[in-house]
Coordinates of C-alpha atoms in Angstrom, one line a residue:
M242 CA 11.2 0.1 26.2
T243 CA 11.7 -0.9 22.6
A244 CA 11.4 2.0 20.1
T245 CA 8.4 1.3 17.8
T246 CA 7.3 4.6 16.3
L247 CA 7.3 4.7 12.4
T248 CA 8.4 8.3 12.1
D249 CA 7.8 8.4 8.3
R250 CA 4.1 7.8 8.8
A251 CA 1.3 10.2 9.7
L252 CA -2.3 10.0 10.8
V253 CA -5.1 11.8 9.1
R254 CA -8.4 11.9 11.0
L255 CA -11.8 11.9 9.3
S256 CA -14.6 12.9 11.6
G257 CA -18.2 14.0 11.0
E258 CA -21.2 12.6 9.4
D259 CA -20.9 9.0 7.9
V260 CA -17.2 9.1 7.3
R261 CA -17.2 5.4 6.5
G262 CA -19.7 5.9 3.7
F263 CA -17.7 8.8 2.4
L264 CA -14.5 6.9 2.2
Q265 CA -16.2 3.7 1.0
G266 CA -17.1 5.4 -2.3
L267 CA -13.5 6.5 -2.9
V268 CA -11.0 3.8 -1.9
T269 CA -10.3 0.3 -3.2
N270 CA -11.1 -1.7 0.0
D271 CA -14.1 -2.2 2.1
V272 CA -14.0 0.2 5.1
T273 CA -17.5 -0.6 6.4
G274 CA -16.3 -3.9 7.9
P275 CA -13.5 -4.8 10.4
L276 CA -10.5 -2.5 10.3
P277 CA -7.6 -1.9 9.8
V278 CA -7.4 -2.6 6.0
W279 CA -4.9 -1.5 3.4
A280 CA -6.4 0.5 0.6
G281 CA -5.6 2.8 -2.3
L282 CA -6.9 6.0 -3.7
L283 CA -6.7 5.8 -7.4
T284 CA -7.0 7.8 -10.6
A285 CA -10.1 7.2 -12.7
Q286 CA -7.9 4.9 -14.9
G287 CA -7.1 2.7 -11.8
K288 CA -3.5 4.0 -11.2
A289 CA -2.2 4.4 -7.7
L290 CA -2.1 7.9 -6.2
F291 CA -1.9 7.1 -2.5
D292 CA -1.8 3.9 -0.4
F293 CA -2.6 3.7 3.3
L294 CA -4.1 1.7 6.1
V295 CA -7.5 2.7 7.5
W296 CA -8.2 2.3 11.2
D297 CA -11.3 2.7 13.3
D298 CA -11.3 5.2 16.2
G299 CA -14.8 5.3 17.6
G300 CA -16.9 7.1 15.1
D301 CA -13.9 8.5 13.3
L302 CA -11.5 7.0 10.9
L303 CA -7.7 7.3 11.0
I304 CA -5.7 7.0 7.8
D305 CA -2.2 5.7 8.4
C306 CA -0.2 7.2 5.5
E307 CA 3.2 8.5 4.4
A308 CA 4.0 11.6 6.4
A309 CA 5.4 13.3 3.3
Q310 CA 2.1 12.7 1.4
A311 CA -0.3 13.5 4.2
D312 CA -1.1 17.1 3.2
A313 CA -1.5 16.1 -0.5
L314 CA -3.9 13.3 0.6
I315 CA -5.9 15.7 2.7
R316 CA -6.3 18.0 -0.3
R317 CA -7.3 15.2 -2.6
L318 CA -9.9 13.9 -0.1
A319 CA -11.2 17.4 0.4
L320 CA -12.0 17.6 -3.4
Y321 CA -14.5 14.8 -2.9
R322 CA -16.0 16.1 0.3
L323 CA -18.2 18.7 -1.4
R324 CA -20.6 20.0 1.2
R325 CA -20.5 17.0 3.5
P326 CA -20.0 18.0 7.2
I327 CA -16.7 16.1 7.4
V328 CA -13.4 17.3 8.9
I329 CA -10.2 16.0 7.3
A330 CA -7.0 16.9 9.2
R331 CA -3.8 15.6 10.6
D332 CA -3.9 14.1 14.1
E333 CA -0.5 14.8 15.7
S334 CA -1.6 13.5 19.1
L335 CA -1.1 9.9 18.0
A336 CA 1.5 8.0 15.9
V337 CA 1.8 4.7 14.1
H338 CA 3.8 2.0 15.9
W339 CA 5.3 -1.2 14.5
S340 CA 7.2 -4.2 15.8
P341 CA 8.1 -7.5 14.1
D342 CA 7.3 -9.5 17.2
A343 CA 5.3 -7.4 19.7
N344 CA 2.5 -8.9 21.7
Q345 CA 0.4 -5.8 21.2
G346 CA -1.4 -4.3 18.2
V347 CA -2.8 -6.3 15.3
P348 CA -1.1 -8.2 12.4
D349 CA -0.5 -6.0 9.4
P350 CA -3.5 -6.6 7.2
R351 CA -1.4 -7.0 4.1
L352 CA 0.7 -9.8 5.3
A353 CA 1.0 -11.2 8.9
A354 CA 4.8 -11.7 8.4
L355 CA 5.2 -7.9 8.3
G356 CA 4.6 -7.8 12.0
R357 CA 2.2 -5.9 14.2
R358 CA 0.9 -2.3 14.1
W359 CA -0.9 -0.1 16.6
I360 CA -1.9 3.5 17.2
A361 CA -0.6 5.3 20.3
P362 CA 1.2 8.5 21.3
A363 CA 4.6 8.8 19.7
G364 CA 7.7 7.3 21.3
G365 CA 11.2 6.3 20.2
A366 CA 11.8 5.8 16.5
A367 CA 11.6 2.3 15.2
T368 CA 14.4 0.8 13.1
G369 CA 14.4 -1.9 10.5
W370 CA 10.9 -1.5 9.1
R371 CA 11.8 -0.8 5.5
A372 CA 14.4 -3.6 5.2
H373 CA 12.0 -6.0 6.8
R374 CA 9.1 -5.0 4.5
L375 CA 11.2 -5.1 1.3
G376 CA 12.7 -8.4 2.3
L377 CA 9.2 -9.8 2.2
G378 CA 8.6 -8.3 -1.3
V379 CA 6.0 -5.7 -0.1
T380 CA 6.1 -2.3 -1.6
E381 CA 4.4 0.9 -0.5
G382 CA 4.5 4.7 -0.9
V383 CA 4.9 7.1 -3.8
A384 CA 8.6 6.4 -4.2
E385 CA 7.9 2.7 -4.8
L386 CA 4.4 2.6 -6.3
G387 CA 4.7 5.9 -8.2
S388 CA 2.0 8.5 -8.4
D389 CA -0.4 8.0 -11.4
K390 CA 2.1 5.5 -12.9
T391 CA 1.3 2.0 -11.6
L392 CA -2.1 0.3 -12.0
W393 CA -3.4 -0.8 -8.6
L394 CA -3.3 -4.5 -9.4
E395 CA 0.3 -4.2 -10.6
T396 CA 1.2 -3.3 -6.9
N397 CA 0.1 -6.9 -5.9
A398 CA -2.9 -5.3 -4.2
A399 CA -5.1 -8.3 -4.7
E400 CA -2.5 -10.6 -3.1
L401 CA -1.9 -8.2 -0.2
N402 CA -5.6 -7.8 0.6
G403 CA -5.7 -4.2 -0.7
V404 CA -8.8 -4.4 -2.9
S405 CA -12.4 -5.7 -2.5
F406 CA -14.0 -7.0 -5.7
S407 CA -17.5 -7.1 -4.1
K408 CA -17.8 -3.7 -2.4
G409 CA -19.2 -1.7 -5.3
C410 CA -18.0 1.5 -7.0
Y411 CA -15.0 3.6 -6.1
V412 CA -12.6 5.8 -8.0
G413 CA -10.8 3.6 -10.6
Q414 CA -13.0 0.6 -9.9
E415 CA -14.0 -0.2 -13.5
N416 CA -10.5 -0.7 -14.9
T417 CA -9.4 -2.5 -11.8
A418 CA -12.3 -5.0 -11.9
R419 CA -11.8 -5.5 -15.6
M420 CA -8.2 -6.4 -15.2
N421 CA -9.0 -8.9 -12.5
W422 CA -11.8 -10.7 -14.3
R423 CA -9.8 -10.9 -17.5
H424 CA -6.6 -11.9 -15.8
K425 CA -4.8 -9.0 -17.6
V426 CA -2.2 -8.2 -14.9
N427 CA 0.8 -8.4 -17.2
R428 CA 3.3 -6.6 -15.0
R429 CA 4.0 -6.6 -11.3
L430 CA 6.0 -4.5 -8.9
A431 CA 8.9 -6.6 -7.6
V432 CA 11.8 -6.0 -5.2
M433 CA 15.3 -6.8 -6.6
R434 CA 18.6 -7.2 -4.9
V435 CA 21.3 -5.1 -6.7
Q436 CA 24.9 -4.1 -6.2
D437 CA 24.6 -0.8 -8.1
D438 CA 22.0 1.7 -9.0
P439 CA 19.9 0.2 -11.9
G440 CA 19.0 3.7 -13.1
D441 CA 15.8 4.5 -14.9
A442 CA 14.7 0.9 -15.0
A443 CA 13.8 1.1 -11.3
N444 CA 11.1 3.1 -9.5
V445 CA 13.5 3.6 -6.6
Y446 CA 16.9 2.4 -5.4
Y447 CA 18.0 2.1 -1.8
P448 CA 21.8 2.0 -1.8
E449 CA 22.0 1.4 2.0
L450 CA 20.0 -1.8 1.4
G451 CA 21.2 -2.8 -2.1
L452 CA 17.5 -3.1 -3.1
A453 CA 15.5 -1.6 -6.0
V454 CA 11.8 -1.7 -6.8
L455 CA 10.6 -2.0 -10.4
R456 CA 7.8 -3.3 -12.6
V457 CA 8.6 -6.5 -14.4
Q458 CA 6.7 -8.8 -16.8
V459 CA 5.1 -11.7 -15.1
E460 CA 7.0 -14.1 -17.3
R461 CA 10.3 -12.7 -16.0
L462 CA 9.1 -12.8 -12.4
A463 CA 8.4 -16.5 -12.8
T464 CA 12.1 -17.2 -12.8
A465 CA 12.7 -14.8 -9.8
A466 CA 14.4 -17.5 -7.7
A467 CA 17.4 -17.6 -9.9
P468 CA 20.0 -14.8 -9.9
V469 CA 20.5 -12.9 -13.1
K470 CA 24.0 -11.5 -13.3
D471 CA 24.3 -9.6 -10.1
E472 CA 20.6 -9.3 -9.6
A473 CA 17.9 -11.5 -8.0
F474 CA 14.2 -10.7 -7.7
I475 CA 12.6 -11.3 -4.4
C476 CA 9.6 -13.5 -5.1
P477 CA 8.3 -14.6 -1.7
D478 CA 6.0 -17.5 -1.2
W479 CA 2.9 -15.4 -0.9
L480 CA 3.5 -14.0 -4.4
R481 CA 4.7 -17.2 -6.0
A482 CA 1.6 -19.1 -4.7
A483 CA -0.7 -16.3 -5.9
L484 CA 0.7 -16.2 -9.4
S485 CA 0.7 -20.0 -9.6
S486 CA -2.9 -20.4 -8.6
S487 CA -4.0 -17.7 -11.0
G488 CA -2.2 -19.2 -13.9
E489 CA 0.2 -16.3 -14.3
M490 CA 3.2 -18.6 -13.7

């Protein structure tokens, strides 16, 4: 059987009274409709703290998040719980699974080309996920998005179905909505092929892949198809089409 478990992911279970309503008032996407969705938990200024997928599990919600950030996310959510009868805890009985071409699961809600995901008991560790994801120009996690450093729309969240502009208030909503309506997304996270570590210019560098993630001016990203010295930005069709239609290119 093909190994499919994403061992760097964890599941946080929210159970109790009106967990959808609780999370709806906090995160960037609409969790009252069909799930899974990709969403962010932001600062009041609209900067990314955590990103994750939200799944339905009966009356509960499961948050598919970075394993290394799961405990910090639990603590953050607990700050907003107040006296609500809601339990927020890791669920170690299940795991996140991924395959680029499986017949099970559902398409990744960010981009169908990412492959399919599902929730099941853990099995063998999947390989190739990060290279596959970065090759499609999709970033995630604190190492790539930063923590309290990158505005949510700079992560390409609108293009990757990570924000609802009709759901109502959530933490960081005011600045996020203002940027969208005023078309003021001047920088974007982009993946870049490199031969050597680009240093402080990059959010993160993966030497085994020869890839870095960094924020770039939209004008610079517009020429991403052409190599610059020993670098080349990965500007996939989904991002190029989105920037073109919005007038950013």
